[in-house]
XYZ file of C-alpha atoms in Angstrom:
410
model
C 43.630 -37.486 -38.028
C 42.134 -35.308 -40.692
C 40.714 -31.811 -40.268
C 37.316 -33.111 -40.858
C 37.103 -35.699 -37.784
C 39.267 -32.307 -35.877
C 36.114 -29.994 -36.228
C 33.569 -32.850 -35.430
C 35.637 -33.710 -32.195
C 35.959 -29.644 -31.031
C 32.281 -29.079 -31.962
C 31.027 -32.340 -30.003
C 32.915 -30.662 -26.964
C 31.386 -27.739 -28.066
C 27.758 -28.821 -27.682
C 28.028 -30.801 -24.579
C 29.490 -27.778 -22.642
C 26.436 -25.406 -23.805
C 24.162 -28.268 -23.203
C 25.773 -28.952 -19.579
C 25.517 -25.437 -18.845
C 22.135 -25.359 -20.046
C 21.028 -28.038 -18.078
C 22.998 -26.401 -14.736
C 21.188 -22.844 -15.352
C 17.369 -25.156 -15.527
C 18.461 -27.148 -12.255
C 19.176 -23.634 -10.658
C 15.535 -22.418 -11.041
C 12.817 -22.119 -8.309
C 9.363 -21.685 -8.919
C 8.694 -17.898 -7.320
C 6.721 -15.260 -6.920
C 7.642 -12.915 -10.481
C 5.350 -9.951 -9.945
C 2.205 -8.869 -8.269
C -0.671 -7.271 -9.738
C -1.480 -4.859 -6.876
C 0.283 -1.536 -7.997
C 0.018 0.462 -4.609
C 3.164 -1.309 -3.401
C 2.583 1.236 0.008
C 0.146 -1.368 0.944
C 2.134 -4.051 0.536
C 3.547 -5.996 3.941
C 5.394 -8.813 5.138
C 2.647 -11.501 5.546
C 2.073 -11.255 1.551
C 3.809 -13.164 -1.019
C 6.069 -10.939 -2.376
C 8.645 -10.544 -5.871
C 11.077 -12.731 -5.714
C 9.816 -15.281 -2.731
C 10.857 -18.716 -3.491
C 7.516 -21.117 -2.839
C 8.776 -24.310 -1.445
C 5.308 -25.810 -0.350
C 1.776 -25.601 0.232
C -0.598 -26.897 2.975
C -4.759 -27.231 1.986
C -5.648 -26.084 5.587
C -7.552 -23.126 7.085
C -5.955 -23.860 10.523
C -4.220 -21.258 12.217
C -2.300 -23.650 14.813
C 1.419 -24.044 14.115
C 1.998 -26.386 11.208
C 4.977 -28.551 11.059
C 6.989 -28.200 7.892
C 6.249 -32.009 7.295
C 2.299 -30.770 6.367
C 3.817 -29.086 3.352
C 3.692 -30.500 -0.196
C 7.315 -29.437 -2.069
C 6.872 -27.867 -5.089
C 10.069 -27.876 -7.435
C 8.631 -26.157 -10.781
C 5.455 -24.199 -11.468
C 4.054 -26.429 -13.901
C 3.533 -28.530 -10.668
C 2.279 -25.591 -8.385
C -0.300 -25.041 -10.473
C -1.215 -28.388 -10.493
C -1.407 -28.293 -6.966
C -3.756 -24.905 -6.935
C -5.522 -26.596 -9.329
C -6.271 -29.699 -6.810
C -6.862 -26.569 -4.038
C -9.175 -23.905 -6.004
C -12.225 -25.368 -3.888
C -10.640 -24.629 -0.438
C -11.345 -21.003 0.940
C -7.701 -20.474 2.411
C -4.078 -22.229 1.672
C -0.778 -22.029 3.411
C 2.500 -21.469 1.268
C 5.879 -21.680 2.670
C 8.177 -19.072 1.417
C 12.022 -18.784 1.390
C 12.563 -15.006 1.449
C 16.018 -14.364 2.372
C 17.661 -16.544 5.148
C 13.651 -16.879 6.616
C 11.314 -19.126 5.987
C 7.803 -17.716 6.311
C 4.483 -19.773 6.529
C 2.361 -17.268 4.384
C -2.055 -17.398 4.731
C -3.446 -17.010 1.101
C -6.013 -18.017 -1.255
C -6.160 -19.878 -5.058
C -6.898 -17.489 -8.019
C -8.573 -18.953 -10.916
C -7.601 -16.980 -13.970
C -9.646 -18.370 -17.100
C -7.259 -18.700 -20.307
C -10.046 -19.852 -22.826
C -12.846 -21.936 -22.370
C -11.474 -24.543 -21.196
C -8.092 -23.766 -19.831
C -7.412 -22.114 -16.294
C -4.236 -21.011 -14.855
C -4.624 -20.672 -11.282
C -2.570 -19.096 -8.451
C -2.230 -17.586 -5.129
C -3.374 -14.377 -3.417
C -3.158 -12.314 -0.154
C -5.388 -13.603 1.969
C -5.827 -10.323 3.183
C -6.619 -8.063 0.085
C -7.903 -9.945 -3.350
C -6.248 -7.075 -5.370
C -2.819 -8.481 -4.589
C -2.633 -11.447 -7.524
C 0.810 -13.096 -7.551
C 2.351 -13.891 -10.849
C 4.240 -17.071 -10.753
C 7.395 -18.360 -12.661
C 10.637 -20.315 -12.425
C 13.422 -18.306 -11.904
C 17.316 -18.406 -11.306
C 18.888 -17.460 -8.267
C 19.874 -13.642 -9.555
C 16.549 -13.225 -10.864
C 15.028 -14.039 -7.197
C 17.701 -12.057 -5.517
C 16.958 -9.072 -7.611
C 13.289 -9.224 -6.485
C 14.117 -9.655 -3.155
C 15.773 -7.059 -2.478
C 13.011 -4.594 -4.098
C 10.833 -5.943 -2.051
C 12.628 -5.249 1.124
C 13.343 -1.772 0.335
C 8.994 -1.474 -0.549
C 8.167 -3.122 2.754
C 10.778 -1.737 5.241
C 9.132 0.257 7.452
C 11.781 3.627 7.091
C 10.962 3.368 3.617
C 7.424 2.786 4.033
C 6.487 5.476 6.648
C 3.502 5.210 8.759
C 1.091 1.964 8.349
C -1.912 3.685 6.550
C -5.755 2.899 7.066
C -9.181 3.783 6.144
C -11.140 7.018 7.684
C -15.100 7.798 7.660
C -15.574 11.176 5.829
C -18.650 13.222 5.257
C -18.904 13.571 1.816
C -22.759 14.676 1.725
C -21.397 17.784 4.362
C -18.806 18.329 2.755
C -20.200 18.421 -0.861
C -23.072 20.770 0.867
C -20.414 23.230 1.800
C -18.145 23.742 -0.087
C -19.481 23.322 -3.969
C -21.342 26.241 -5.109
C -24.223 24.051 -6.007
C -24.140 20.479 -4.799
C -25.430 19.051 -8.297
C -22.564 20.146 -10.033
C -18.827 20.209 -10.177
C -16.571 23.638 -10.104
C -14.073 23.135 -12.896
C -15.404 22.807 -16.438
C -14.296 21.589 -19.970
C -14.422 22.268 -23.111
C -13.149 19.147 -26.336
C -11.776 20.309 -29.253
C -11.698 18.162 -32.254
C -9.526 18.491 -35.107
C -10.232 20.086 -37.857
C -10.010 18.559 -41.594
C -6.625 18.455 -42.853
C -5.549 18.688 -38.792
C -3.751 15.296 -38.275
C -1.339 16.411 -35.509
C -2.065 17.637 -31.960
C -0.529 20.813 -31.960
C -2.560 22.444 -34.238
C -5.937 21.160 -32.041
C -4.066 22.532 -29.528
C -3.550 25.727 -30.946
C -6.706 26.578 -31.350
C -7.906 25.679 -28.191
C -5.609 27.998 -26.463
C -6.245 30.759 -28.761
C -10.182 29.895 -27.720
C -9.059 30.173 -23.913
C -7.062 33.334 -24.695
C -9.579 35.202 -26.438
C -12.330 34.269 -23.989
C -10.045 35.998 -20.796
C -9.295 39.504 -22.934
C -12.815 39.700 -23.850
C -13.382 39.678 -20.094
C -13.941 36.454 -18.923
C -12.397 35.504 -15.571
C -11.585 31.931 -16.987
C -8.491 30.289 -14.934
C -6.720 27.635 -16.339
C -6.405 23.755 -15.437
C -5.267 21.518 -17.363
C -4.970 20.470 -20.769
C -5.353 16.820 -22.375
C -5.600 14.533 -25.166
C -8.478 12.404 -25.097
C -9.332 9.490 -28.182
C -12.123 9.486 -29.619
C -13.935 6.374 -31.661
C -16.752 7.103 -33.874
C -18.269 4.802 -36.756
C -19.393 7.633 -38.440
C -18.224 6.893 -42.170
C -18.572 10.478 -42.897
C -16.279 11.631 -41.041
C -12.537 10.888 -42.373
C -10.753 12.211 -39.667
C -8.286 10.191 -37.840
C -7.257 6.935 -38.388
C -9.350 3.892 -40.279
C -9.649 0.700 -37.971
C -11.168 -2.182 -39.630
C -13.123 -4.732 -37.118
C -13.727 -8.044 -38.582
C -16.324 -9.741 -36.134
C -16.479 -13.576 -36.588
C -19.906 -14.955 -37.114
C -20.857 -11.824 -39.465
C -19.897 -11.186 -43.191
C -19.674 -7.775 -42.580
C -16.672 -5.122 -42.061
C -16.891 -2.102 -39.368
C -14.599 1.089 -40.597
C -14.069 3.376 -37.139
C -12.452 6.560 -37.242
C -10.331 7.569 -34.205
C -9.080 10.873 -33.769
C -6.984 12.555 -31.267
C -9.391 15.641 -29.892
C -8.197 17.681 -26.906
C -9.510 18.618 -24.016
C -9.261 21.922 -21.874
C -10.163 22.137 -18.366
C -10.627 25.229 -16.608
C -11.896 26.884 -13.591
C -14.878 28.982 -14.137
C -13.118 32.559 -12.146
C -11.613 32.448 -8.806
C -14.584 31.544 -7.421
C -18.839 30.950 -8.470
C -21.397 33.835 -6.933
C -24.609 32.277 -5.940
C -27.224 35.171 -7.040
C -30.811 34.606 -6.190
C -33.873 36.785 -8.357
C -36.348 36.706 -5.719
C -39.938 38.379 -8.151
C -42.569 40.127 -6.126
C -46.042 40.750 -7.316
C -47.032 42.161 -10.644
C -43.466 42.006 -12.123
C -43.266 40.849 -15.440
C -39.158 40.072 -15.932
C -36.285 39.582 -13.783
C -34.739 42.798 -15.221
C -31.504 41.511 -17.121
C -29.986 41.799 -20.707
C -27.927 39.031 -21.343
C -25.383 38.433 -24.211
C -23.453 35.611 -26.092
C -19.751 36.257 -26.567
C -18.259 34.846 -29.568
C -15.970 32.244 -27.650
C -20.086 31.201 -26.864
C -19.641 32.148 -22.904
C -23.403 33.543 -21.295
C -23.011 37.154 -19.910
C -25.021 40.175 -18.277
C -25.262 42.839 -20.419
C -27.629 45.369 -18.119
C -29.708 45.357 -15.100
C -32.767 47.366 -14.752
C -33.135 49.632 -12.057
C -36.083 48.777 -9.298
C -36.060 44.649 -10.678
C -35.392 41.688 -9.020
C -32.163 41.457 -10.973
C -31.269 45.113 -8.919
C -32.393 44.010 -6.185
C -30.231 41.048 -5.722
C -27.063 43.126 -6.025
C -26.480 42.209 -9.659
C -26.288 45.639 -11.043
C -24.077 46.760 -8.581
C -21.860 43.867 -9.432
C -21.997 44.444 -13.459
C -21.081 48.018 -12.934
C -18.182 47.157 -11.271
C -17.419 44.305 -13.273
C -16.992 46.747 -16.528
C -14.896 49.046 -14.198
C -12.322 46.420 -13.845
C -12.149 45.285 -17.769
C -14.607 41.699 -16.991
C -17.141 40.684 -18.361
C -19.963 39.181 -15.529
C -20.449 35.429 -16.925
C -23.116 33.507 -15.775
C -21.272 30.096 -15.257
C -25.163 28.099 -14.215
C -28.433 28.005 -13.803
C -30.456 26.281 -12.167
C -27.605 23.861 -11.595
C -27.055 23.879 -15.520
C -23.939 24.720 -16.774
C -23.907 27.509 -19.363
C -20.245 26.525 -20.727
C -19.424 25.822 -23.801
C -18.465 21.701 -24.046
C -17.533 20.904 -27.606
C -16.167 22.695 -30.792
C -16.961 20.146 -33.109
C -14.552 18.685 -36.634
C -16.569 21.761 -38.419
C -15.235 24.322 -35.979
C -18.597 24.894 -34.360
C -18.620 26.052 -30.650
C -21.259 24.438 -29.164
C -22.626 26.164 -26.510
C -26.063 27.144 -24.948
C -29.126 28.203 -26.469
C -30.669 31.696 -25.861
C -34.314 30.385 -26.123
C -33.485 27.474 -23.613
C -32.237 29.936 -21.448
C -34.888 32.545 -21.994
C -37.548 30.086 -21.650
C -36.149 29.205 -18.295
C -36.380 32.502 -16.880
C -39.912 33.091 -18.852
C -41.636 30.371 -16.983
C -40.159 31.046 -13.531
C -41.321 34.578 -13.294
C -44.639 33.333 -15.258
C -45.112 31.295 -11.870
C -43.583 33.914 -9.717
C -40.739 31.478 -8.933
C -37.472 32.904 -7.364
C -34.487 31.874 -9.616
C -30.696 30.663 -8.783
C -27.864 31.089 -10.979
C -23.869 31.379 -10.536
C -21.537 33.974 -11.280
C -17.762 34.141 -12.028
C -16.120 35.930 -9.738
C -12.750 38.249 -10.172
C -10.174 38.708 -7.820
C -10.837 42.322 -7.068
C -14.405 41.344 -5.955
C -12.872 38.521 -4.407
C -11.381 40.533 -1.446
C -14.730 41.285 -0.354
C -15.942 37.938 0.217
C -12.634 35.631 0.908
C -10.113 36.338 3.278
C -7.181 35.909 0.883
C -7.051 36.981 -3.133
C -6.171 34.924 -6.049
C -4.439 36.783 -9.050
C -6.055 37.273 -12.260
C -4.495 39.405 -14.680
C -5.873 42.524 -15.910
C -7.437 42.369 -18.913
C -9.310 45.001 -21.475
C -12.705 45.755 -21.470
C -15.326 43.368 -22.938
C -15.734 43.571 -26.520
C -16.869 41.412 -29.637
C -19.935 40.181 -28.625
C -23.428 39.204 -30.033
C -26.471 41.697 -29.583
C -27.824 41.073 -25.525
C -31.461 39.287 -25.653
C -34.029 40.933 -23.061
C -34.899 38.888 -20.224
């Protein structure tokens, strides 16, 4: 025999053992359940199809009498489940027999039609009790489905689990009355940085909007801090070159759209240990509220003086500056009228963006014009703190206030 007809003969062999074994590992799959699309597994349970349930029928019946196994149409592969959804999608409710484990479970669900393209669907099946939990379907082996089982056992076992979990009335309009400062607005605040020119990394962004936080607390401010994020931003402004270039092509036009997307970040803070409501109550023939207020250069609102005998005095605000310098803070004015007076953006240019002294003096101009009592919030300090809260939150001493713009009289 020569070497020639040798090889042919051992790689013949060759190919019919990979293509036996091949054809052994495709008889071993089941059509089963690969995944669902409902991520809070905590609200999974047992009467859901689950990872790694092998589907061996399904019944086109709403009934909820005992079916016989008989009723069932087998399903081998899930080319032909889907054919059978397919036949279903117009019937409200389904049953589908599951193998999971050494049980056999008669599961109640519903058809999901899950448009491909215009005119392709791919359908499946779905808890009949909650439409957020999608199964994703495939044929699988036996160590595949065994895999899935078990992680599914361990997500619905009831030690694992804890306590069965279920929806509570709450009164968010009370709630939101009581405890918010002011119930049109939130407590925490943020400011977006965006890179400067030549800034293609975060950490430099970053960098300067913690030296913005840190100079804003040891000039005074009783800032607390948050959190701190990336966020992406997409602008089509072609003058601005910072970030990346995206190019979208849209079909049907002869025309190219150039976005720029940069990587700004954003710093969220609390605005002190707690906000002050402070009402300026005018009485007849007084022509101002009685306070000075000032811009600081990280662009933050403050009280610069009170005048003796206004409403500003009378409120209990120049008490509260006085004491305010005496501890090294500065007394920020965090809103009025609702409005925030935070700084929100420091823009590609390095501009702080921040409030306007004639918006805010207009404000003030036309209440006392009307003899209108005014609201705004303060940002309290720990030390002032004990006085109205039961417990204190630490704030670290800082310097007196310095480095700020002339005050405007109000």
């Amino acid at each position: 025999m020569s070497s020639s007809n040798s090889i042919d003969k051992i790689m013949g062999s060759s190919f019919c053992t990979l293509k036996r074994k091949n054809m052994a590992a495709v008889a071993t799959t089941l059509v089963c359940v690969k995944q669902v699309k409902q991520e809070a597994s905590e609200e999974w349970d047992e009467s859901m199809p689950l990872p790694g349930d092998i589907i061996e029928g399904v019944y086109n019946s709403e009934s909820r009498d005992n079916i016989g196994d008989e009723l069932f149409v087998p399903t081998k592969a899930k080319a032909e489940l889907t054919s059978l959804l397919a036949k279903f999608s117009n019937v409200d409710v389904i049953w589908v027999k599951v193998r999971r484990g050494d049980s056999t479970l008669k599961l109640r669900t519903g058809v999901v039609a899950e448009r491909l393209s215009m005119l392709h669907k791919k359908y499946t099946i779905k808890a009949a009790t909650d439409d957020r939990h999608v199964a994703v379907l495939g044929d699988l082996t036996s160590d595949q489905f065994t895999e899935l089982q078990e992680m599914s056992r361990s997500l619905v076992n009831v030690e694992y689990r804890g306590y069965n979990k279920k929806g509570v009335k709450y009164d968010w309009k009370m709630k939101v009355d009581s405890y918010l400062p002011d119930q049109r607005c939130t407590i925490v605040s943020s400011i977006l940085f965006m890179p400067l020119p030549g800034e293609y990394c975060t950490e430099a962004t970053t960098a300067r909007c913690m030296a913005w936080f840190s100079a804003a607390v040891a000039s005074g401010a009783p800032l607390i801090f948050v959190n701190i994020q990336t966020e992406q931003i997409v602008s089509s402004d072609k003058n601005n070159l910072l970030g990346k270039e995206m190019n979208w092509n849209k079909q049907q036009q002869n025309h190219t759209t150039t976005v720029q997307i940069a990587q700004g970040i954003r710093l969220w803070f609390m605005p002190g240990v707690a906000e002050l409501l402070i009402e300026l109550i005018p009485e007849p023939g007084e022509a101002r509220f009685g306070l000075d207020i000032k811009r600081t250069e990280e662009g933050l609102i403050c009280i610069h003086s009170v005048a003796k005998g206004s409403p500003a005095d009378r409120s209990g605000l120049r008490s509260l500056h006085e004491e305010a310098y005496a501890s090294g803070y500065q007394l920020v004015i965090s809103r009025l009228e609702g409005k925030s007076l935070m700084p929100s953006y420091v823009s590609s240019a390095g501009l702080i963006h921040c409030c306007d002294h004639t918006e805010i003096k207009e404000t003030l101009h036309s209440a006392i014009d009307q003899m209108d009592r005014v609201q705004f919030h303060l940002m309290a300090w720990s030390n002032h703190l004990l006085r109205v809260a039961p417990k204190s939150v630490g704030v670290a001493t800082l310097r007196p206030p310095s480095g700020c713009c002339p005050p405007r009289t109000m």
